Amino acid sequence: MVWDRQTKMEYEWKPDEQGLQQILQLLKESQSPDTAIQRTVQQKLEQLNQYPDFNNYLIFVLTKLKSEDEPTRSLSGLILKNNVKAHFQNFPNGVTDFIKSECLNNIGDSSPLIRATVGILITTIASKGELQNWPDLLPKLCSLLDSEDYNTCEGAFGALQKICEDSAEILDSDVLDRPLNIMIPKFLQFFKHSSPKIRSHAVACVNQFIISRTQALMLHIDSFIENLFALAGDEEPEVRKNVCRALVMLLEVRMDRLLPHMHNIVEYMLQRTQDQDENVALEACEFWLTLAEQPICKDVLVRHLPKLIPVLVNGMKYSDIDIILLKGDVEEDETIPDSEQDIRPRFHRSRTVAQQHEEDGIEEEDDDDDEIDDDDTISDWNLRKCSAAALDVLANVYRDELLPHILPLLKELLFHHEWVVKESGILVLGAIAEGCMQGMIPYLPELIPHLIQCLSDKKALVRSITCWTLSRYAHWVVSQPPDTYLKPLMTELLKRILDSNKRVQEAACSAFATLEEEACTELVPYLAYILDTLVFAFSKYQHKNLLILYDAIGTLADSVGHHLNKPEYIQMLMPPLIQKWNMLKDEDKDLFPLLECLSSVATALQSGFLPYCEPVYQRCVNLVQKTLAQAMLNNAQPEQYEAPDKDFMIVALDLLSGLAEGLGGNIEQLVARSNILTLMYQCMQDKMPEVRQSSFALLGDLTKACFQHVKPCIADFMPILGTNLNPEFISVCNNATWAIGEISIQMGIEMQPYIPMVLHQLVEIINRPNTPKTLLENTAITIGRLGYVCPQEVAPMLQQFIRPWCTSLRNIRDNEEKDSAFRGICTMISVNPSGVIQDFIFFCDAVASWINPKDDLRDMFCKILHGFKNQVGDENWRRFSDQFPLPLKERLAAFYGV
């Protein structure tokens, strides 16, 4: 059909009866549960998109064909919405205009389903950049709000709410001449509307503009807050939910406006956290989480704690519905295979090279494993989790001051005869572990044995939460004599790893991994027993828990290291791992956790891994090669070849790193017989940062293991390393920096031509504010190593980096890397002594951080310290060293006689 705009033909468009019947037939078929039928329908719909007026039929069915049933009409609108998403730019003008006018004329349809569908359609058109090309849309919808007809008002509001959600940014920009200046005051008028649905829409619309601190809203902020307070007791749950949501966001954005009313808001939120409607209670509970992150939390909440803590604790009980959803009455399910949707996508954390620290306790970057994550299959976020998370943060705010409010409740809960209550008590105990640890210590000698007993409770949900809570106290358990708690805890946890309930298996495996991290080599005496259990679990576990088991085995290898390298342990552990390895296809995502696990095992076993290394090495190289080839095809012909999943390549590179680290020089033959260096050259230039990150880690490990094969490529690699010294990608930058340091040690004086490619970036990074600790340390070590091999090139810059260099290396342990870096700094000081004069106190402090340097390094330190002292004279030295803190003064006197 040819469109003729002049005759306004589009408004008289009439469907062809036969065409209409064909489309109705399709709409009916597409509601069939049979997937084969659905596939044919999809193909037919794609074919129909060739006809320009196909979309007219769809809008006609949605808005005009009132004889049809609503689901069919709505479906017609949703198919049209998908066409708009995919092909809108190809719609003829007439079709576009017809659709737009039909939408606006039918936004007030008497059926809520049709109104909502029209609203979705309008929003989709609007978000295709059509807000600019549809200038009468917003004014028209706003004027429809004033309609006497409820359906029209509600339909228009529904559409406006969706537009505010999808297009908040453009609404608040000059592109549209700032419509919000009119819209927001308009929305505020409807807060007092008689219909709950409309009040709810009105609040939801305004809520879209809080976080972005939209100017138009900030002008009316007082009136907005006042109107919210007026709605506080609304009988409609949806309105109460939106009020709570607004207050939570205002906490972050306009605390100044809430402060005068804080007492009342807290009282209100306490009520709402106990709302009969769980969605309202959940929104309200977010308030405590958000408030806990504000500096004023401690003062504001302190008087409300006696009321708040019991409310949160009460919210931590499983609801009846949770228990049904969790199959809480099913105790044994280990033989039931997992459904695929149970298995969450996992994300591989690429290798990052980091230094060991003196006080090697908990690293601040790694807090993410500790989340309250005990019942992951219920809709992920619920009142129980939110209450537990809020208690966790509040425990971190108030520390032990929280205990007087918690302990009386805990006594009652932990020994309660109803399992649901007891279970919530164990969760409470776990939630406060981090914040109240000090204050809890006196009670732990009694509580830990009680919890270990709960591990054999008859209810699976009690056993699983107990695993988690015990893992939160693992640090304390490990600090006590091993026979007192560690041994009984380990014995019971290993039994739970073989529990007949899958949820308990999962919780026990995760808890055991945490225990391994804390206990490290304390576990060595029990290795045979531990491996026995973990290997037995291999034959017992369904799909999902197998993936967690790999993690527990990998963590064990990381924790006990070379102690694993005994023939009898290798005999137990390797056959089941290799059996899984042989079963999995190259496309199977289960390879990720298995490769990560093998990487840890290879690093721990060292030479013990030799019998297994060849097939593992080969397969990793193949995975990298396959992925790169697929990526090249996809780049050349994206419509024919789909993009590869690069995680396969990343995990393979990381396992190769693990092999290089474990096998050392033994990997040389494998590298010689493969094209890995050519592949790495491609990986180092990949668009995806994680691929570059892992390839630089491998480059550093191969440099240490078999530099003879890396050396011919250095001229190609160095410029790439130089361009990756970009701190925007922290981990990429970190690994590139580390690799440059390793290369320089091997290259020696031949490093000279490459110094200009990297030195300026490194000096810039070490002087940047807010650079993460790991990156600072690696940068300092690499600068030191470059200075060690090429002092003439690096020493002139000494003054520009000496101070941050010294402060970043004072906290790391004595090791090879620190040793070479300090040799470098001493060599540079002897080439350019004036570069260190102004910051000499920092150098003294860094020297004093050595526990026992090698003799020749100690002599270098001595020479520099005494040289400086002799140069300035005794009197000046005394004045200078009087500024030292006492421990530093004593240490330098004792070790270096200055």
PDB file of C-alpha atoms in Angstrom, residues 147-285:
ATOM      1  CA  SER A 147      -9.980  14.550  32.927  1.00  0.00           C
ATOM      2  CA  GLU A 148     -13.207  13.877  34.842  1.00  0.00           C
ATOM      3  CA  ASP A 149     -12.994  10.280  33.644  1.00  0.00           C
ATOM      4  CA  TYR A 150     -11.048   8.099  36.097  1.00  0.00           C
ATOM      5  CA  ASN A 151      -9.814   5.692  33.378  1.00  0.00           C
ATOM      6  CA  THR A 152      -8.335   8.516  31.330  1.00  0.00           C
ATOM      7  CA  CYS A 153      -6.601  10.051  34.332  1.00  0.00           C
ATOM      8  CA  GLU A 154      -5.234   6.696  35.503  1.00  0.00           C
ATOM      9  CA  GLY A 155      -4.105   5.675  32.005  1.00  0.00           C
ATOM     10  CA  ALA A 156      -2.321   8.979  31.439  1.00  0.00           C
ATOM     11  CA  PHE A 157      -0.633   8.734  34.846  1.00  0.00           C
ATOM     12  CA  GLY A 158       0.429   5.152  34.161  1.00  0.00           C
ATOM     13  CA  ALA A 159       2.059   6.280  30.907  1.00  0.00           C
ATOM     14  CA  LEU A 160       3.698   9.296  32.600  1.00  0.00           C
ATOM     15  CA  GLN A 161       5.095   7.099  35.360  1.00  0.00           C
ATOM     16  CA  LYS A 162       6.694   4.800  32.776  1.00  0.00           C
ATOM     17  CA  ILE A 163       8.104   7.798  30.869  1.00  0.00           C
ATOM     18  CA  CYS A 164       9.541   9.255  34.091  1.00  0.00           C
ATOM     19  CA  GLU A 165      11.188   5.900  34.807  1.00  0.00           C
ATOM     20  CA  ASP A 166      12.624   5.410  31.324  1.00  0.00           C
ATOM     21  CA  SER A 167      13.487   8.955  30.295  1.00  0.00           C
ATOM     22  CA  ALA A 168      14.270  10.767  33.565  1.00  0.00           C
ATOM     23  CA  GLU A 169      17.510  12.236  32.221  1.00  0.00           C
ATOM     24  CA  ILE A 170      16.181  13.782  29.036  1.00  0.00           C
ATOM     25  CA  LEU A 171      13.140  15.163  30.905  1.00  0.00           C
ATOM     26  CA  ASP A 172      15.571  17.149  33.024  1.00  0.00           C
ATOM     27  CA  SER A 173      17.574  18.602  30.150  1.00  0.00           C
ATOM     28  CA  ASP A 174      17.373  21.597  27.847  1.00  0.00           C
ATOM     29  CA  VAL A 175      16.598  19.336  24.888  1.00  0.00           C
ATOM     30  CA  LEU A 176      12.897  19.456  25.756  1.00  0.00           C
ATOM     31  CA  ASP A 177      12.780  22.930  27.240  1.00  0.00           C
ATOM     32  CA  ARG A 178      12.574  21.545  30.815  1.00  0.00           C
ATOM     33  CA  PRO A 179       9.015  20.164  30.975  1.00  0.00           C
ATOM     34  CA  LEU A 180       9.569  19.135  34.625  1.00  0.00           C
ATOM     35  CA  ASN A 181       9.081  22.739  35.740  1.00  0.00           C
ATOM     36  CA  ILE A 182       5.447  22.190  34.860  1.00  0.00           C
ATOM     37  CA  MET A 183       5.156  18.450  35.494  1.00  0.00           C
ATOM     38  CA  ILE A 184       6.487  18.237  39.067  1.00  0.00           C
ATOM     39  CA  PRO A 185       4.161  20.889  40.591  1.00  0.00           C
ATOM     40  CA  LYS A 186       1.372  19.173  38.652  1.00  0.00           C
ATOM     41  CA  PHE A 187       2.231  15.753  40.142  1.00  0.00           C
ATOM     42  CA  LEU A 188       2.348  17.226  43.640  1.00  0.00           C
ATOM     43  CA  GLN A 189      -1.279  18.367  43.303  1.00  0.00           C
ATOM     44  CA  PHE A 190      -2.344  14.731  42.880  1.00  0.00           C
ATOM     45  CA  PHE A 191      -0.859  13.547  46.190  1.00  0.00           C
ATOM     46  CA  LYS A 192      -4.242  14.359  47.724  1.00  0.00           C
ATOM     47  CA  HIS A 193      -6.370  12.735  44.985  1.00  0.00           C
ATOM     48  CA  SER A 194      -9.252  10.567  46.142  1.00  0.00           C
ATOM     49  CA  SER A 195      -8.096   7.483  44.210  1.00  0.00           C
ATOM     50  CA  PRO A 196      -5.299   5.457  45.868  1.00  0.00           C
ATOM     51  CA  LYS A 197      -4.007   4.273  42.454  1.00  0.00           C
ATOM     52  CA  ILE A 198      -3.581   7.891  41.312  1.00  0.00           C
ATOM     53  CA  ARG A 199      -1.905   8.967  44.569  1.00  0.00           C
ATOM     54  CA  SER A 200       0.496   6.084  44.128  1.00  0.00           C
ATOM     55  CA  HIS A 201       1.318   7.067  40.514  1.00  0.00           C
ATOM     56  CA  ALA A 202       1.884  10.669  41.583  1.00  0.00           C
ATOM     57  CA  VAL A 203       4.417   9.772  44.296  1.00  0.00           C
ATOM     58  CA  ALA A 204       6.131   7.251  42.015  1.00  0.00           C
ATOM     59  CA  CYS A 205       6.540   9.902  39.290  1.00  0.00           C
ATOM     60  CA  VAL A 206       8.171  12.416  41.625  1.00  0.00           C
ATOM     61  CA  ASN A 207      10.375   9.707  43.180  1.00  0.00           C
ATOM     62  CA  GLN A 208      12.173   9.285  39.856  1.00  0.00           C
ATOM     63  CA  PHE A 209      13.781  12.712  40.319  1.00  0.00           C
ATOM     64  CA  ILE A 210      15.089  12.539  43.891  1.00  0.00           C
ATOM     65  CA  ILE A 211      18.435  10.798  43.461  1.00  0.00           C
ATOM     66  CA  SER A 212      19.451  13.005  40.518  1.00  0.00           C
ATOM     67  CA  ARG A 213      18.662  16.096  42.658  1.00  0.00           C
ATOM     68  CA  THR A 214      16.598  17.468  39.788  1.00  0.00           C
ATOM     69  CA  GLN A 215      16.371  21.259  40.027  1.00  0.00           C
ATOM     70  CA  ALA A 216      12.616  21.373  39.397  1.00  0.00           C
ATOM     71  CA  LEU A 217      12.055  19.085  42.393  1.00  0.00           C
ATOM     72  CA  MET A 218      14.563  20.830  44.657  1.00  0.00           C
ATOM     73  CA  LEU A 219      12.599  24.071  44.204  1.00  0.00           C
ATOM     74  CA  HIS A 220       9.516  22.354  45.639  1.00  0.00           C
ATOM     75  CA  ILE A 221      11.305  20.125  48.120  1.00  0.00           C
ATOM     76  CA  ASP A 222       9.486  21.451  51.195  1.00  0.00           C
ATOM     77  CA  SER A 223       6.083  21.078  49.623  1.00  0.00           C
ATOM     78  CA  PHE A 224       7.066  17.554  48.488  1.00  0.00           C
ATOM     79  CA  ILE A 225       8.124  16.506  52.000  1.00  0.00           C
ATOM     80  CA  GLU A 226       5.026  18.058  53.529  1.00  0.00           C
ATOM     81  CA  ASN A 227       2.831  16.155  51.078  1.00  0.00           C
ATOM     82  CA  LEU A 228       4.683  12.924  51.851  1.00  0.00           C
ATOM     83  CA  PHE A 229       4.002  13.382  55.569  1.00  0.00           C
ATOM     84  CA  ALA A 230       0.333  13.912  54.764  1.00  0.00           C
ATOM     85  CA  LEU A 231       0.292  10.498  53.049  1.00  0.00           C
ATOM     86  CA  ALA A 232       2.078   8.713  55.888  1.00  0.00           C
ATOM     87  CA  GLY A 233      -1.008   6.887  57.097  1.00  0.00           C
ATOM     88  CA  ASP A 234      -2.496   6.135  53.654  1.00  0.00           C
ATOM     89  CA  GLU A 235      -4.645   3.012  53.603  1.00  0.00           C
ATOM     90  CA  GLU A 236      -3.213   1.921  50.216  1.00  0.00           C
ATOM     91  CA  PRO A 237      -0.029  -0.237  50.613  1.00  0.00           C
ATOM     92  CA  GLU A 238       1.354   0.905  47.243  1.00  0.00           C
ATOM     93  CA  VAL A 239       1.188   4.543  48.439  1.00  0.00           C
ATOM     94  CA  ARG A 240       2.856   3.722  51.760  1.00  0.00           C
ATOM     95  CA  LYS A 241       5.563   1.836  49.867  1.00  0.00           C
ATOM     96  CA  ASN A 242       6.265   4.834  47.626  1.00  0.00           C
ATOM     97  CA  VAL A 243       6.317   7.172  50.644  1.00  0.00           C
ATOM     98  CA  CYS A 244       8.903   4.933  52.336  1.00  0.00           C
ATOM     99  CA  ARG A 245      10.941   4.753  49.151  1.00  0.00           C
ATOM    100  CA  ALA A 246      10.914   8.552  48.877  1.00  0.00           C
ATOM    101  CA  LEU A 247      12.093   9.019  52.473  1.00  0.00           C
ATOM    102  CA  VAL A 248      14.916   6.511  51.973  1.00  0.00           C
ATOM    103  CA  MET A 249      16.155   8.416  48.922  1.00  0.00           C
ATOM    104  CA  LEU A 250      15.769  11.788  50.631  1.00  0.00           C
ATOM    105  CA  LEU A 251      18.090  10.518  53.380  1.00  0.00           C
ATOM    106  CA  GLU A 252      20.865  10.362  50.817  1.00  0.00           C
ATOM    107  CA  VAL A 253      20.018  13.570  49.000  1.00  0.00           C
ATOM    108  CA  ARG A 254      18.352  16.057  51.365  1.00  0.00           C
ATOM    109  CA  MET A 255      19.236  15.008  54.890  1.00  0.00           C
ATOM    110  CA  ASP A 256      19.170  18.731  55.805  1.00  0.00           C
ATOM    111  CA  ARG A 257      15.417  18.850  55.140  1.00  0.00           C
ATOM    112  CA  LEU A 258      14.636  15.652  57.044  1.00  0.00           C
ATOM    113  CA  LEU A 259      16.708  16.405  60.143  1.00  0.00           C
ATOM    114  CA  PRO A 260      14.183  18.689  61.877  1.00  0.00           C
ATOM    115  CA  HIS A 261      11.597  15.887  61.583  1.00  0.00           C
ATOM    116  CA  MET A 262      13.970  13.008  62.244  1.00  0.00           C
ATOM    117  CA  HIS A 263      12.394  11.855  65.485  1.00  0.00           C
ATOM    118  CA  ASN A 264       8.977  11.505  63.851  1.00  0.00           C
ATOM    119  CA  ILE A 265      10.380   9.915  60.690  1.00  0.00           C
ATOM    120  CA  VAL A 266      12.184   7.263  62.720  1.00  0.00           C
ATOM    121  CA  GLU A 267       9.007   6.533  64.707  1.00  0.00           C
ATOM    122  CA  TYR A 268       7.066   6.284  61.444  1.00  0.00           C
ATOM    123  CA  MET A 269       9.637   3.972  59.827  1.00  0.00           C
ATOM    124  CA  LEU A 270       9.554   1.753  62.905  1.00  0.00           C
ATOM    125  CA  GLN A 271       5.814   1.275  62.358  1.00  0.00           C
ATOM    126  CA  ARG A 272       6.212   0.731  58.622  1.00  0.00           C
ATOM    127  CA  THR A 273       8.998  -1.842  59.123  1.00  0.00           C
ATOM    128  CA  GLN A 274       6.270  -3.864  60.860  1.00  0.00           C
ATOM    129  CA  ASP A 275       3.686  -3.159  58.122  1.00  0.00           C
ATOM    130  CA  GLN A 276       1.257  -5.981  57.352  1.00  0.00           C
ATOM    131  CA  ASP A 277       2.232  -5.660  53.686  1.00  0.00           C
ATOM    132  CA  GLU A 278       5.690  -7.204  53.252  1.00  0.00           C
ATOM    133  CA  ASN A 279       6.557  -4.937  50.294  1.00  0.00           C
ATOM    134  CA  VAL A 280       5.964  -1.861  52.462  1.00  0.00           C
ATOM    135  CA  ALA A 281       7.950  -3.381  55.333  1.00  0.00           C
ATOM    136  CA  LEU A 282      10.848  -4.128  52.975  1.00  0.00           C
ATOM    137  CA  GLU A 283      10.952  -0.557  51.610  1.00  0.00           C
ATOM    138  CA  ALA A 284      10.849   0.788  55.167  1.00  0.00           C
ATOM    139  CA  CYS A 285      13.586  -1.570  56.301  1.00  0.00           C
TER     140      CYS A 285
END
